[in-house]
C-alpha cells in the first residue's frame, strides 16, 4: 500500500464534526481547481463573507492543479505547494500568493453535507502579507456530497471488563470522582500514576471536553506517521540521547505554565507557547514575551473561540497574517466575546509556518526530534481519553480503560512539545518519552507537564506537529 493510499484510508474512514462540520480528505481535494479572485489591494481587514457578490465581484481567475502530496501547478506552469489543513480546507502557495479557505458545507437540522469540491469564501494575499483579496474555489471534477446525520450521544463506556453501559449521556452531566477507576488504572500498569483531582468534582462533562480541546477540535482518524527516510534516521540518531528546552545549560527557554480553564482554547495556548519559546530561543532568552490567547479566542476568524481550533491556523497563519499581541493587550478571560484587544497594541509576527515534514501527513518521530533540537519547542496534538485527566506522574500511555461514571468524548488536545528522553529505570525496561507542556495549571501532572510514550505514535502525538518562526 502506498503512502497516499494509507493517508486517504486513514482520513476517510469516518466523519465527525471538527472546527467546521466539513470533513474533506486528500482524495477529495486533489485535482484541478478554478479560483475566482476579487479585487486586490485590500489589507487584512477585508470582509470576504458572501464573496462573490454584487459589491465584491470576482475580477480574475486562476486555474491550479493540486497533486498529491503537496505539488501545485497553475495554468502558466508556475510550480508551488499546498497542504490540507486538517480536514477543514486547504492552503495553496503559488505565483507569489497564498490562498486559504475552509471547505464548503451545508447544515440543515441534524444533517451536515460536506461539499469538498467547493470552498467557502476565503482569503488571498501575497507572500509578504500584502495586497489582500477575497477568493473562492471550485473543483472542475465534482465530488459526491458527503452527508452525515448528527445523532444523540449514545456511547458505551467501560472501566473494567463486563461493566454496565451508559447511554443517552446528557451534556450537563456533572463529573463524579470514582476511586475504582483510578485504582484500576494504577493496577493495570506501572508506567504512570493516576490520582483523583478535587478540582474536577462537579465540573460539567462538557467543560472537561472543552478543557481537552473541545468537540470542534476533533480530527477524524489522524494520519499515521510518515515513513522515516535513511537520511533523517541518521540525523535523528546523531542527536543527544536526552534533550529539554527547560534545562539548556541551566537556562529555561519555555514560558510559564498557564491554565486555560473550561474554555476550549488549548490550541491558542499551544500556539502562543510555541511562539513564546521560539522568541526566547532566537534571542538567547533576552526577549521573553507572553502572548495573549484571549486575542485568538475573541478576534481570530481562523478558529471557533472556546469551541476549538488548530495550531497550524493560529501559531502559524494567524501569527503571520495578523500578528500576536502581548497578554496585557487582552488579558485572558477564558470565555468567548467581542474582540476587545487594545487597538494601539503592537503586533509581533511569525512566518514559515508548516506541518513538520512540510505538509499534513508527513510528520514522524525522527523529524520531530530534529526540528525540536534545531529550532525549538513546537505545537503538537494528541487524542485525549478520560484516563489522561487523572495523570499525575510517569510516562503516560492510554490504558484502554474508560470511566463508566464520567462519560467523555475523545478529543484532540493541543499542547507544547519541549523535550524528550528515556527512562532506563522503568520496571518495564527502557521507555522512551516526550516531555510536554500542558495548559491545565501547575497543580496538574508533573508541575503542569507530562511525559508520554515516544516512538509508537501514542494517542497520535507523532502525526501532526506544527512549527513557525518568529520575525524578530
mmCIF file of C-alpha atoms in Angstrom, residues 191-371:
data_model
loop_
_atom_site.group_PDB
_atom_site.id
_atom_site.type_symbol
_atom_site.label_atom_id
_atom_site.label_comp_id
_atom_site.label_asym_id
_atom_site.label_seq_id
_atom_site.Cartn_x
_atom_site.Cartn_y
_atom_site.Cartn_z
ATOM 1 C CA UNK A 191 4.476 3.309 33.754
ATOM 2 C CA UNK A 192 2.445 6.171 35.211
ATOM 3 C CA UNK A 193 0.455 7.124 38.292
ATOM 4 C CA UNK A 194 -3.160 8.248 38.335
ATOM 5 C CA UNK A 195 -4.772 10.336 41.076
ATOM 6 C CA UNK A 196 -8.091 11.987 41.874
ATOM 7 C CA UNK A 197 -8.109 15.755 41.284
ATOM 8 C CA UNK A 198 -10.574 17.528 43.602
ATOM 9 C CA UNK A 199 -10.872 20.369 41.090
ATOM 10 C CA UNK A 200 -12.802 18.142 38.692
ATOM 11 C CA UNK A 201 -15.543 17.415 41.218
ATOM 12 C CA UNK A 202 -18.965 18.634 39.983
ATOM 13 C CA UNK A 203 -17.430 20.094 36.841
ATOM 14 C CA UNK A 204 -19.710 19.632 33.833
ATOM 15 C CA UNK A 205 -18.566 16.884 31.480
ATOM 16 C CA UNK A 206 -18.977 19.345 28.616
ATOM 17 C CA UNK A 207 -16.477 21.689 30.289
ATOM 18 C CA UNK A 208 -13.998 18.811 30.618
ATOM 19 C CA UNK A 209 -14.417 18.153 26.901
ATOM 20 C CA UNK A 210 -13.630 21.812 26.193
ATOM 21 C CA UNK A 211 -10.636 21.621 28.508
ATOM 22 C CA UNK A 212 -9.274 18.787 26.362
ATOM 23 C CA UNK A 213 -9.739 20.666 23.090
ATOM 24 C CA UNK A 214 -13.472 20.912 22.515
ATOM 25 C CA UNK A 215 -15.743 18.956 20.205
ATOM 26 C CA UNK A 216 -14.825 21.174 17.254
ATOM 27 C CA UNK A 217 -11.130 20.319 17.525
ATOM 28 C CA UNK A 218 -11.756 16.644 16.854
ATOM 29 C CA UNK A 219 -9.872 15.345 13.811
ATOM 30 C CA UNK A 220 -11.221 12.169 12.226
ATOM 31 C CA UNK A 221 -8.646 9.372 12.157
ATOM 32 C CA UNK A 222 -5.406 11.327 12.182
ATOM 33 C CA UNK A 223 -2.934 10.026 9.561
ATOM 34 C CA UNK A 224 -0.258 7.738 10.910
ATOM 35 C CA UNK A 225 3.358 8.998 10.941
ATOM 36 C CA UNK A 226 5.087 9.015 7.564
ATOM 37 C CA UNK A 227 7.937 6.598 6.822
ATOM 38 C CA UNK A 228 11.381 7.781 8.004
ATOM 39 C CA UNK A 229 13.997 8.318 5.307
ATOM 40 C CA UNK A 230 17.515 6.919 5.740
ATOM 41 C CA UNK A 231 18.856 10.499 5.910
ATOM 42 C CA UNK A 232 16.515 11.534 8.706
ATOM 43 C CA UNK A 233 17.134 8.305 10.572
ATOM 44 C CA UNK A 234 20.878 9.091 10.603
ATOM 45 C CA UNK A 235 20.301 12.695 11.681
ATOM 46 C CA UNK A 236 17.977 11.641 14.497
ATOM 47 C CA UNK A 237 20.484 9.031 15.691
ATOM 48 C CA UNK A 238 23.164 11.742 15.982
ATOM 49 C CA UNK A 239 21.072 13.872 18.369
ATOM 50 C CA UNK A 240 21.550 13.911 22.142
ATOM 51 C CA UNK A 241 20.024 10.967 23.991
ATOM 52 C CA UNK A 242 18.083 13.419 26.170
ATOM 53 C CA UNK A 243 17.002 16.980 25.435
ATOM 54 C CA UNK A 244 14.909 19.522 27.356
ATOM 55 C CA UNK A 245 14.445 23.206 26.453
ATOM 56 C CA UNK A 246 13.737 23.925 30.135
ATOM 57 C CA UNK A 247 17.256 22.864 31.095
ATOM 58 C CA UNK A 248 19.625 24.025 28.376
ATOM 59 C CA UNK A 249 22.933 24.731 30.113
ATOM 60 C CA UNK A 250 20.981 25.795 33.171
ATOM 61 C CA UNK A 251 18.643 28.091 31.208
ATOM 62 C CA UNK A 252 14.876 27.694 30.766
ATOM 63 C CA UNK A 253 13.640 28.760 27.337
ATOM 64 C CA UNK A 254 9.992 27.803 27.964
ATOM 65 C CA UNK A 255 7.387 30.292 29.198
ATOM 66 C CA UNK A 256 5.415 29.579 32.418
ATOM 67 C CA UNK A 257 2.615 27.014 32.585
ATOM 68 C CA UNK A 258 -0.851 28.583 32.373
ATOM 69 C CA UNK A 259 -4.426 27.384 32.930
ATOM 70 C CA UNK A 260 -6.990 27.562 30.132
ATOM 71 C CA UNK A 261 -9.898 26.730 32.474
ATOM 72 C CA UNK A 262 -13.039 25.306 30.855
ATOM 73 C CA UNK A 263 -12.632 27.209 27.571
ATOM 74 C CA UNK A 264 -11.607 25.056 24.599
ATOM 75 C CA UNK A 265 -8.620 27.295 23.932
ATOM 76 C CA UNK A 266 -5.787 24.769 24.219
ATOM 77 C CA UNK A 267 -4.955 25.403 20.552
ATOM 78 C CA UNK A 268 -4.305 29.068 21.396
ATOM 79 C CA UNK A 269 -2.148 28.255 24.447
ATOM 80 C CA UNK A 270 -0.171 25.701 22.448
ATOM 81 C CA UNK A 271 0.361 28.151 19.601
ATOM 82 C CA UNK A 272 1.257 31.051 21.911
ATOM 83 C CA UNK A 273 3.596 28.790 23.903
ATOM 84 C CA UNK A 274 5.453 27.780 20.750
ATOM 85 C CA UNK A 275 5.950 31.393 19.678
ATOM 86 C CA UNK A 276 6.939 32.462 23.203
ATOM 87 C CA UNK A 277 9.564 29.724 23.441
ATOM 88 C CA UNK A 278 10.955 30.388 19.997
ATOM 89 C CA UNK A 279 11.316 34.096 20.758
ATOM 90 C CA UNK A 280 13.381 33.052 23.766
ATOM 91 C CA UNK A 281 15.471 30.605 21.732
ATOM 92 C CA UNK A 282 16.153 33.051 18.890
ATOM 93 C CA UNK A 283 17.029 35.919 21.254
ATOM 94 C CA UNK A 284 19.155 33.797 23.618
ATOM 95 C CA UNK A 285 16.470 34.432 26.232
ATOM 96 C CA UNK A 286 16.835 38.211 26.108
ATOM 97 C CA UNK A 287 13.246 38.572 24.822
ATOM 98 C CA UNK A 288 10.566 36.823 26.883
ATOM 99 C CA UNK A 289 7.138 37.782 25.524
ATOM 100 C CA UNK A 290 3.937 36.249 26.897
ATOM 101 C CA UNK A 291 1.273 36.400 24.204
ATOM 102 C CA UNK A 292 -2.495 36.765 24.554
ATOM 103 C CA UNK A 293 -4.605 33.619 23.955
ATOM 104 C CA UNK A 294 -7.699 35.777 24.517
ATOM 105 C CA UNK A 295 -6.891 37.740 21.372
ATOM 106 C CA UNK A 296 -7.133 34.441 19.497
ATOM 107 C CA UNK A 297 -10.346 33.376 21.244
ATOM 108 C CA UNK A 298 -12.110 36.676 20.526
ATOM 109 C CA UNK A 299 -10.570 38.015 17.332
ATOM 110 C CA UNK A 300 -9.471 35.190 15.016
ATOM 111 C CA UNK A 301 -11.576 34.188 12.012
ATOM 112 C CA UNK A 302 -9.387 31.101 11.663
ATOM 113 C CA UNK A 303 -10.837 29.360 14.765
ATOM 114 C CA UNK A 304 -14.003 28.874 16.802
ATOM 115 C CA UNK A 305 -13.014 30.558 20.067
ATOM 116 C CA UNK A 306 -13.809 28.474 23.154
ATOM 117 C CA UNK A 307 -15.252 25.773 20.899
ATOM 118 C CA UNK A 308 -11.845 24.851 19.492
ATOM 119 C CA UNK A 309 -9.282 25.414 16.767
ATOM 120 C CA UNK A 310 -5.979 24.189 15.376
ATOM 121 C CA UNK A 311 -2.369 25.339 15.971
ATOM 122 C CA UNK A 312 -1.473 25.447 12.239
ATOM 123 C CA UNK A 313 -4.031 28.188 11.653
ATOM 124 C CA UNK A 314 -3.145 30.153 14.815
ATOM 125 C CA UNK A 315 0.532 29.691 15.708
ATOM 126 C CA UNK A 316 1.312 29.833 12.012
ATOM 127 C CA UNK A 317 -1.167 31.503 9.687
ATOM 128 C CA UNK A 318 -2.787 33.945 12.136
ATOM 129 C CA UNK A 319 0.643 34.867 13.532
ATOM 130 C CA UNK A 320 1.823 35.694 10.002
ATOM 131 C CA UNK A 321 -1.355 37.341 8.680
ATOM 132 C CA UNK A 322 -2.415 39.351 11.735
ATOM 133 C CA UNK A 323 0.341 39.038 14.332
ATOM 134 C CA UNK A 324 0.252 38.280 18.048
ATOM 135 C CA UNK A 325 -0.215 40.727 20.917
ATOM 136 C CA UNK A 326 1.127 40.599 24.452
ATOM 137 C CA UNK A 327 -1.031 39.352 27.327
ATOM 138 C CA UNK A 328 -1.571 42.870 28.705
ATOM 139 C CA UNK A 329 -3.261 43.881 25.446
ATOM 140 C CA UNK A 330 -6.111 41.438 26.094
ATOM 141 C CA UNK A 331 -5.822 39.534 29.403
ATOM 142 C CA UNK A 332 -7.169 36.000 29.454
ATOM 143 C CA UNK A 333 -10.856 35.660 30.421
ATOM 144 C CA UNK A 334 -11.473 32.059 29.399
ATOM 145 C CA UNK A 335 -14.717 32.820 27.563
ATOM 146 C CA UNK A 336 -15.933 33.990 24.176
ATOM 147 C CA UNK A 337 -16.768 37.608 23.466
ATOM 148 C CA UNK A 338 -16.348 40.508 21.069
ATOM 149 C CA UNK A 339 -12.780 41.357 20.115
ATOM 150 C CA UNK A 340 -11.516 43.579 22.933
ATOM 151 C CA UNK A 341 -7.801 43.732 22.114
ATOM 152 C CA UNK A 342 -6.421 47.227 22.594
ATOM 153 C CA UNK A 343 -6.155 48.852 19.180
ATOM 154 C CA UNK A 344 -2.847 50.602 19.889
ATOM 155 C CA UNK A 345 -1.005 47.410 20.862
ATOM 156 C CA UNK A 346 1.857 46.483 18.514
ATOM 157 C CA UNK A 347 1.735 43.055 16.900
ATOM 158 C CA UNK A 348 4.591 40.586 16.657
ATOM 159 C CA UNK A 349 4.723 38.261 13.670
ATOM 160 C CA UNK A 350 5.880 34.781 12.714
ATOM 161 C CA UNK A 351 6.431 33.196 9.326
ATOM 162 C CA UNK A 352 7.444 29.943 7.570
ATOM 163 C CA UNK A 353 4.711 28.038 9.355
ATOM 164 C CA UNK A 354 4.367 24.390 8.394
ATOM 165 C CA UNK A 355 3.424 20.913 9.448
ATOM 166 C CA UNK A 356 6.589 19.041 10.408
ATOM 167 C CA UNK A 357 7.599 17.257 7.235
ATOM 168 C CA UNK A 358 6.203 20.039 5.020
ATOM 169 C CA UNK A 359 2.561 19.014 4.650
ATOM 170 C CA UNK A 360 -0.295 17.359 6.521
ATOM 171 C CA UNK A 361 0.561 13.686 6.971
ATOM 172 C CA UNK A 362 4.356 13.962 6.556
ATOM 173 C CA UNK A 363 5.292 14.010 10.255
ATOM 174 C CA UNK A 364 7.176 11.342 12.209
ATOM 175 C CA UNK A 365 9.201 10.938 15.408
ATOM 176 C CA UNK A 366 12.600 11.449 13.748
ATOM 177 C CA UNK A 367 11.572 14.735 12.103
ATOM 178 C CA UNK A 368 10.042 15.970 15.363
ATOM 179 C CA UNK A 369 13.285 15.313 17.248
ATOM 180 C CA UNK A 370 15.383 17.014 14.552
ATOM 181 C CA UNK A 371 13.211 20.150 14.395
#
